[in-house]
Amino acid sequence: MVQVGNETNCFMCGENQMGNVMKMMSSGAKAVRDVNPKIGIVLHFTNPDKANNMLWYASELGNARVDYDVYATSYYPYWHGTTDNLKNVLGQIANKYGKKVLIAEYSYPYTNSARTADGSWYGIVSQSSSGVNFKYPISIDGQIQCIQDIYKTIKSIPNGIGAFYWEPAWIAPKARNDAERRTIWETYGSSWASTPGSEFDKSVDRNVAGGTSWDNQAVFDPNGKPLKSLAALGDGVTPPKITENTNTNNANNNTNPNNTNNNTNPNNTNNNTNTNNNNNNSNNQSCFSVQLGYPCCKSNVVYYVDESGQWGFENNNWCGITSNPQNSSSTCTGMNEGYKCCSNCMVYYTDVSGRWGVEDGNWCGISNAC
């Protein structure tokens, strides 16, 4: 996609005649089409809390027959009203004009100020700010709640295609003090705006040029360590496996119980480890795997579930969990997806299936007891 304009509230590039603004947008769109007609064209607006203004702008675009694909808006929940209003406005535009809709920017603070090791702090949006309405706690959990609500909202809108977090990795570079840090920002270009920018943009404050004010809304702490909220970014589905060799649902995986070409497949009669002789001390009639030539597990850690039952992995070999899934309830999120239960209660991700953690570089399900 290519975006024409940025947070266009009404006028554009100093032009205050709407007819000319529409011509500029059409010219920008044509330039994109000339390069490649398959590129999606995005028009980006803001202040969705002013519903009538946003609907009026959509009607102006329609009347002027501006060629575009996606109607996008910024949505900062502490400034821009409720998600119900957002859903209503974007839903009307999607339905009436047949456009895709997108949340081009959103964020939420996890702390009132992100303090660096040298004692400097950055974060202009905080509890002391004026004209803000915080719908969630200013905390990591509050940030996660906001992210989840944003995805839930955009997915519920016809033609809703997604949301961009702005700016998840914008944190202050290491420096001995604030003055040195501003010099680094000016030199390497990661600041909100450079000092020369204030010469032509009246909104640039020379006092904040060379710095940022968004650090407390990143999903990394001031030292660059990812916050739990990082794992909440996404489309809300079960997270994928991190490494291929631990994907128990992959038909080509060496540890997939249902792969008939698998050297450790409990259902493969040619399996080198399938002795089917019940000589293992754990082999008894208390679990289903004995009939398939595999011992009963000594633990209850579930790695895989298929139509036969629940499977664990011990001594480099598959084993059957004593209780059959048809006669027992899940003890943790994700057992039916083939993920193991976490040994702790640290939540990194939540979706419709439940709560997820990460251990040994792989996703695991949070136990129901947590």
Short mmCIF file of C-alpha atoms in Angstrom, two decimals:
data_model
loop_
_atom_site.label_atom_id
_atom_site.label_comp_id
_atom_site.label_asym_id
_atom_site.label_seq_id
_atom_site.Cartn_x
_atom_site.Cartn_y
_atom_site.Cartn_z
CA MET A 1 0.00 0.00 0.00
CA VAL A 2 0.99 3.63 -0.51
CA GLN A 3 -0.45 6.35 1.68
CA VAL A 4 -1.34 9.74 0.17
CA GLY A 5 -1.33 12.37 2.92
CA ASN A 6 -0.98 11.88 6.65
CA GLU A 7 -3.64 12.57 9.29
CA THR A 8 -5.46 14.91 6.94
CA ASN A 9 -8.05 16.69 9.06
CA CYS A 10 -9.33 18.96 6.34
CA PHE A 11 -6.82 20.97 4.32
CA MET A 12 -3.59 19.76 2.77
CA CYS A 13 -0.16 21.23 2.05
CA GLY A 14 -1.42 24.74 2.83
CA GLU A 15 -4.35 24.42 0.41
CA ASN A 16 -7.70 25.36 1.97
CA GLN A 17 -9.99 24.97 -1.04
CA MET A 18 -11.55 21.50 -0.89
CA GLY A 19 -11.80 21.24 -4.65
CA ASN A 20 -8.04 21.69 -4.90
CA VAL A 21 -7.41 19.31 -2.01
CA MET A 22 -9.39 16.65 -3.88
CA LYS A 23 -7.33 17.33 -7.02
CA MET A 24 -4.10 16.85 -5.05
CA MET A 25 -5.32 13.56 -3.63
CA SER A 26 -6.40 12.40 -7.08
CA SER A 27 -2.99 13.36 -8.49
CA GLY A 28 -1.24 11.42 -5.75
CA ALA A 29 -3.45 8.40 -6.41
CA LYS A 30 -2.79 8.60 -10.16
CA ALA A 31 0.96 8.64 -9.55
CA VAL A 32 0.64 5.40 -7.61
CA ARG A 33 -1.55 3.77 -10.26
CA ASP A 34 0.95 4.79 -12.95
CA VAL A 35 3.68 2.88 -11.12
CA ASN A 36 1.59 -0.23 -10.46
CA PRO A 37 -2.22 -0.45 -10.57
CA LYS A 38 -2.15 -3.32 -8.06
CA ILE A 39 -0.72 -1.15 -5.26
CA GLY A 40 -3.35 -0.27 -2.68
CA ILE A 41 -3.93 3.46 -2.14
CA VAL A 42 -4.55 4.65 1.41
CA LEU A 43 -5.95 8.02 2.51
CA HIS A 44 -5.20 8.74 6.16
CA PHE A 45 -7.37 10.92 8.40
CA THR A 46 -7.76 11.44 12.14
CA ASN A 47 -10.06 12.59 14.94
CA PRO A 48 -12.69 9.87 14.48
CA ASP A 49 -14.42 11.19 17.61
CA LYS A 50 -15.72 13.96 15.33
CA ALA A 51 -17.92 11.55 13.44
CA ASN A 52 -19.72 14.11 11.29
CA ASN A 53 -16.42 15.58 10.07
CA MET A 54 -15.10 12.17 9.12
CA LEU A 55 -18.30 11.16 7.30
CA TRP A 56 -18.31 14.51 5.51
CA TYR A 57 -14.76 13.97 4.31
CA ALA A 58 -15.70 10.52 2.98
CA SER A 59 -18.60 12.08 1.08
CA GLU A 60 -16.29 14.74 -0.42
CA LEU A 61 -13.96 12.00 -1.64
CA GLY A 62 -16.93 10.18 -3.14
CA ASN A 63 -18.33 13.25 -4.84
CA ALA A 64 -14.92 14.10 -6.31
CA ARG A 65 -14.46 10.48 -7.40
CA VAL A 66 -11.03 10.25 -5.83
CA ASP A 67 -9.49 6.90 -6.73
CA TYR A 68 -8.44 5.11 -3.53
CA ASP A 69 -8.80 1.72 -1.83
CA VAL A 70 -8.44 2.20 1.92
CA TYR A 71 -9.95 4.79 4.24
CA ALA A 72 -7.64 4.96 7.25
CA THR A 73 -7.73 6.85 10.52
CA SER A 74 -5.58 7.34 13.56
CA TYR A 75 -7.22 6.26 16.79
CA TYR A 76 -5.67 7.16 20.11
CA PRO A 77 -8.22 6.04 22.70
CA TYR A 78 -7.34 8.76 25.20
CA TRP A 79 -8.12 11.45 22.58
CA HIS A 80 -10.51 9.93 20.07
CA GLY A 81 -13.56 8.62 21.89
CA THR A 82 -14.93 5.11 22.21
CA THR A 83 -14.31 2.03 20.10
CA ASP A 84 -18.09 1.83 19.58
CA ASN A 85 -18.01 5.23 17.87
CA LEU A 86 -14.96 4.19 15.87
CA LYS A 87 -16.72 1.04 14.73
CA ASN A 88 -19.82 3.02 13.75
CA VAL A 89 -17.93 5.64 11.72
CA LEU A 90 -15.65 3.23 9.85
CA GLY A 91 -18.53 0.78 9.38
CA GLN A 92 -20.64 3.45 7.68
CA ILE A 93 -17.79 4.40 5.35
CA ALA A 94 -17.02 0.78 4.49
CA ASN A 95 -20.67 0.03 3.74
CA LYS A 96 -21.58 3.21 1.85
CA TYR A 97 -18.46 3.61 -0.28
CA GLY A 98 -17.23 0.03 -0.51
CA LYS A 99 -13.79 0.91 0.85
CA LYS A 100 -11.50 -1.09 3.07
CA VAL A 101 -10.92 0.54 6.42
CA LEU A 102 -7.77 0.63 8.52
CA ILE A 103 -6.50 1.98 11.84
CA ALA A 104 -3.31 3.64 10.62
CA GLU A 105 -2.02 4.62 14.08
CA TYR A 106 -2.81 3.77 17.68
CA SER A 107 -0.96 3.39 20.96
CA TYR A 108 -1.38 3.45 24.73
CA PRO A 109 1.03 4.30 27.56
CA TYR A 110 2.34 1.58 29.86
CA THR A 111 3.84 4.11 32.27
CA ASN A 112 3.53 7.84 32.91
CA SER A 113 7.17 8.39 31.99
CA ALA A 114 9.83 6.12 30.54
CA ARG A 115 12.94 6.83 32.62
CA THR A 116 16.38 6.12 31.20
CA ALA A 117 19.39 4.96 33.20
CA ASP A 118 20.77 8.52 33.34
CA GLY A 119 17.56 9.81 34.93
CA SER A 120 15.97 11.46 31.88
CA TRP A 121 12.33 10.71 31.23
CA TYR A 122 10.17 10.90 28.13
CA GLY A 123 6.43 10.72 27.68
CA ILE A 124 4.17 13.64 26.92
CA VAL A 125 0.90 11.71 27.29
CA SER A 126 0.39 10.90 30.97
CA GLN A 127 -2.09 11.25 33.81
CA SER A 128 -1.04 14.87 34.18
CA SER A 129 -1.91 15.66 30.55
CA SER A 130 -4.92 17.83 29.79
CA GLY A 131 -7.71 16.82 27.43
CA VAL A 132 -7.19 13.09 27.85
CA ASN A 133 -9.50 10.29 28.96
CA PHE A 134 -7.71 7.08 29.93
CA LYS A 135 -10.01 4.11 29.44
CA TYR A 136 -7.47 1.57 30.68
CA PRO A 137 -4.95 1.53 33.51
CA ILE A 138 -1.61 3.14 32.64
CA SER A 139 0.25 -0.12 32.98
CA ILE A 140 1.49 -2.98 30.83
CA ASP A 141 -1.79 -4.82 31.43
CA GLY A 142 -3.70 -1.68 30.45
CA GLN A 143 -1.66 -1.42 27.27
CA ILE A 144 -2.45 -5.06 26.48
CA GLN A 145 -6.18 -4.49 27.07
CA CYS A 146 -6.09 -1.55 24.66
CA ILE A 147 -4.29 -3.53 21.96
CA GLN A 148 -6.75 -6.40 22.24
CA ASP A 149 -9.75 -4.06 22.04
CA ILE A 150 -8.32 -2.39 18.94
CA TYR A 151 -8.00 -5.71 17.12
CA LYS A 152 -11.42 -6.85 18.28
CA THR A 153 -12.95 -3.64 16.95
CA ILE A 154 -11.29 -3.58 13.52
CA LYS A 155 -12.05 -7.27 12.98
CA SER A 156 -15.73 -6.60 13.72
CA ILE A 157 -16.02 -3.94 11.00
CA PRO A 158 -16.91 -5.00 7.45
CA ASN A 159 -13.81 -4.57 5.25
CA GLY A 160 -11.64 -3.89 8.32
CA ILE A 161 -8.12 -4.96 7.35
CA GLY A 162 -5.95 -4.24 10.38
CA ALA A 163 -4.22 -1.79 12.71
CA PHE A 164 -0.71 -0.31 12.97
CA TYR A 165 0.80 0.41 16.37
CA TRP A 166 2.68 3.72 16.42
CA GLU A 167 5.50 3.65 17.38
CA PRO A 168 6.30 0.33 19.12
CA ALA A 169 10.11 0.59 19.05
CA TRP A 170 10.60 4.32 19.56
CA ILE A 171 12.78 4.53 22.65
CA ALA A 172 15.59 6.85 23.66
CA PRO A 173 19.16 5.98 22.66
CA LYS A 174 21.70 5.48 25.43
CA ALA A 175 23.53 8.65 26.44
CA ARG A 176 25.15 10.24 29.47
CA ASN A 177 22.46 12.92 29.73
CA ASP A 178 19.53 14.52 27.97
CA ALA A 179 21.65 17.06 26.08
CA GLU A 180 23.88 14.36 24.61
CA ARG A 181 20.82 12.34 23.67
CA ARG A 182 19.28 15.24 21.78
CA THR A 183 22.52 15.60 19.80
CA ILE A 184 22.32 11.91 18.89
CA TRP A 185 18.70 12.32 17.82
CA GLU A 186 19.51 15.33 15.65
CA THR A 187 22.48 13.58 14.04
CA TYR A 188 20.92 10.19 13.30
CA GLY A 189 17.34 11.22 12.67
CA SER A 190 15.27 9.33 15.24
CA SER A 191 13.84 12.46 16.82
CA TRP A 192 10.29 13.75 16.68
CA ALA A 193 11.48 16.64 14.51
CA SER A 194 14.83 18.19 13.75
CA THR A 195 15.63 21.81 14.58
CA PRO A 196 15.64 22.79 10.87
CA GLY A 197 12.11 21.41 10.68
CA SER A 198 10.89 24.20 12.92
CA GLU A 199 11.78 26.70 10.19
CA PHE A 200 8.94 25.54 7.93
CA ASP A 201 6.58 23.67 10.26
CA LYS A 202 5.02 25.93 12.87
CA SER A 203 3.92 22.92 14.94
CA VAL A 204 7.54 21.96 15.64
CA ASP A 205 8.62 23.28 19.01
CA ARG A 206 12.34 24.07 19.09
CA ASN A 207 12.36 22.97 22.74
CA VAL A 208 11.30 19.42 21.86
CA ALA A 209 13.12 19.14 18.52
CA GLY A 210 15.85 16.57 18.86
CA GLY A 211 13.77 14.45 21.21
CA THR A 212 10.77 12.19 21.36
CA SER A 213 7.71 12.25 23.55
CA TRP A 214 6.39 8.76 22.87
CA ASP A 215 8.77 6.48 24.79
CA ASN A 216 6.18 5.61 27.44
CA GLN A 217 3.90 4.21 24.72
CA ALA A 218 6.44 1.83 23.19
CA VAL A 219 6.24 -1.93 23.73
CA PHE A 220 9.89 -2.00 24.83
CA ASP A 221 11.23 -0.60 28.08
CA PRO A 222 13.93 2.13 28.09
CA ASN A 223 16.65 -0.56 27.97
CA GLY A 224 15.17 -2.20 24.89
CA LYS A 225 13.71 -5.19 26.72
CA PRO A 226 10.36 -6.26 25.20
CA LEU A 227 7.30 -5.79 27.36
CA LYS A 228 4.61 -8.46 27.60
CA SER A 229 2.44 -6.23 25.42
CA LEU A 230 4.71 -6.96 22.44
CA ALA A 231 3.21 -10.45 22.21
CA ALA A 232 -0.31 -8.95 22.08
CA LEU A 233 0.41 -7.32 18.71
CA GLY A 234 -1.09 -9.45 15.98
CA ASP A 235 -4.42 -10.65 14.73
CA GLY A 236 -5.53 -12.47 17.87
CA VAL A 237 -5.04 -16.04 16.65
CA THR A 238 -3.02 -18.77 18.28
CA PRO A 239 0.67 -17.80 17.98
CA PRO A 240 2.75 -19.89 15.57
CA LYS A 241 5.56 -22.12 16.68
CA ILE A 242 8.84 -20.24 17.01
CA THR A 243 11.05 -23.00 15.59
CA GLU A 244 10.07 -25.54 12.96
CA ASN A 245 11.55 -28.53 14.75
CA THR A 246 9.12 -28.10 17.65
CA ASN A 247 5.99 -27.90 15.47
CA THR A 248 4.13 -31.03 16.44
CA ASN A 249 1.36 -30.24 13.95
CA ASN A 250 3.74 -30.18 10.96
CA ALA A 251 3.35 -33.28 8.80
CA ASN A 252 7.07 -33.19 7.99
CA ASN A 253 8.13 -32.87 11.62
CA ASN A 254 10.26 -35.63 13.09
CA THR A 255 8.20 -35.74 16.26
CA ASN A 256 4.68 -35.71 14.83
CA PRO A 257 2.71 -38.72 16.15
CA ASN A 258 0.43 -38.68 13.11
CA ASN A 259 3.20 -38.64 10.47
CA THR A 260 3.44 -42.15 9.02
CA ASN A 261 6.96 -41.45 7.73
CA ASN A 262 8.11 -40.41 11.17
CA ASN A 263 10.79 -42.41 12.96
CA THR A 264 9.11 -41.76 16.28
CA ASN A 265 5.50 -42.16 15.14
CA PRO A 266 3.56 -44.19 17.71
CA ASN A 267 1.12 -45.29 15.02
CA ASN A 268 3.80 -46.46 12.56
CA THR A 269 4.23 -50.25 12.73
CA ASN A 270 7.65 -49.92 11.07
CA ASN A 271 8.87 -47.56 13.76
CA ASN A 272 12.24 -48.52 15.24
CA THR A 273 11.08 -47.55 18.71
CA ASN A 274 7.69 -49.26 18.46
CA THR A 275 8.50 -52.57 20.13
CA ASN A 276 4.88 -53.44 20.85
CA ASN A 277 6.18 -55.95 23.41
CA ASN A 278 5.07 -54.17 26.58
CA ASN A 279 8.43 -54.86 28.23
CA ASN A 280 8.66 -51.30 29.55
CA ASN A 281 7.84 -51.19 33.26
CA SER A 282 5.37 -48.40 32.55
CA ASN A 283 3.47 -50.46 30.01
CA ASN A 284 0.16 -51.40 31.54
CA GLN A 285 -3.45 -51.27 30.57
CA SER A 286 -4.09 -47.89 32.25
CA CYS A 287 -3.52 -45.86 29.08
CA PHE A 288 -4.38 -46.14 25.38
CA SER A 289 -0.79 -46.07 24.07
CA VAL A 290 -0.01 -49.61 25.28
CA GLN A 291 -2.16 -51.03 22.49
CA LEU A 292 -0.09 -48.98 20.04
CA GLY A 293 3.24 -50.23 21.38
CA TYR A 294 4.11 -47.22 23.52
CA PRO A 295 4.45 -46.92 27.30
CA CYS A 296 2.33 -44.82 29.59
CA CYS A 297 3.84 -41.47 30.52
CA LYS A 298 5.09 -40.94 34.06
CA SER A 299 4.12 -37.26 33.93
CA ASN A 300 0.98 -35.48 32.76
CA VAL A 301 2.66 -32.97 30.42
CA VAL A 302 0.73 -33.00 27.14
CA TYR A 303 2.64 -32.31 23.91
CA TYR A 304 0.16 -33.56 21.34
CA VAL A 305 -3.48 -34.64 21.10
CA ASP A 306 -4.94 -36.82 18.37
CA GLU A 307 -7.92 -39.14 17.99
CA SER A 308 -6.17 -41.82 20.06
CA GLY A 309 -5.57 -39.66 23.11
CA GLN A 310 -3.09 -37.35 24.73
CA TRP A 311 0.63 -37.83 24.05
CA GLY A 312 3.71 -36.90 26.07
CA PHE A 313 7.39 -37.28 25.33
CA GLU A 314 9.81 -39.04 27.71
CA ASN A 315 13.24 -40.64 27.23
CA ASN A 316 13.30 -39.53 23.59
CA ASN A 317 10.15 -41.48 22.85
CA TRP A 318 6.42 -40.83 22.69
CA CYS A 319 4.26 -42.06 25.55
CA GLY A 320 0.56 -41.97 26.35
CA ILE A 321 -1.00 -39.77 29.02
CA THR A 322 -2.88 -41.98 31.46
CA SER A 323 -6.24 -40.21 31.20
CA ASN A 324 -8.06 -40.21 27.88
CA PRO A 325 -9.12 -36.78 26.56
CA GLN A 326 -12.65 -38.04 26.00
CA ASN A 327 -12.97 -38.63 29.73
CA SER A 328 -11.06 -35.66 31.09
CA SER A 329 -10.95 -31.88 30.83
CA SER A 330 -8.03 -29.82 29.56
CA THR A 331 -5.60 -28.70 32.22
CA CYS A 332 -4.14 -25.84 30.19
CA THR A 333 -4.64 -23.69 27.12
CA GLY A 334 -3.53 -25.20 23.86
CA MET A 335 -3.46 -28.91 24.64
CA ASN A 336 -5.74 -29.59 21.70
CA GLU A 337 -3.40 -27.57 19.48
CA GLY A 338 -0.46 -29.77 20.45
CA TYR A 339 1.33 -27.39 22.80
CA LYS A 340 2.67 -28.32 26.21
CA CYS A 341 1.51 -26.76 29.48
CA CYS A 342 3.68 -23.99 30.90
CA SER A 343 5.50 -24.67 34.15
CA ASN A 344 4.77 -21.12 35.34
CA CYS A 345 1.87 -18.68 35.13
CA MET A 346 3.58 -15.89 33.14
CA VAL A 347 1.09 -14.70 30.49
CA TYR A 348 2.55 -13.27 27.25
CA TYR A 349 -0.44 -13.61 24.93
CA THR A 350 -4.20 -14.12 25.15
CA ASP A 351 -6.55 -15.23 22.39
CA VAL A 352 -9.87 -17.02 21.99
CA SER A 353 -8.25 -20.29 23.06
CA GLY A 354 -6.92 -18.94 26.33
CA ARG A 355 -3.66 -17.66 27.77
CA TRP A 356 -0.18 -18.38 26.43
CA GLY A 357 3.37 -18.25 27.74
CA VAL A 358 6.82 -18.93 26.29
CA GLU A 359 9.29 -21.48 27.65
CA ASP A 360 12.47 -22.85 26.09
CA GLY A 361 11.84 -20.78 22.97
CA ASN A 362 8.40 -22.25 22.35
CA TRP A 363 4.80 -21.34 23.10
CA CYS A 364 3.06 -23.18 25.94
CA GLY A 365 -0.42 -23.06 27.46
CA ILE A 366 -1.13 -21.42 30.81
CA SER A 367 -2.61 -23.95 33.23
CA ASN A 368 -6.22 -23.50 34.24
CA ALA A 369 -5.12 -23.29 37.87
CA CYS A 370 -3.17 -20.06 37.23
#
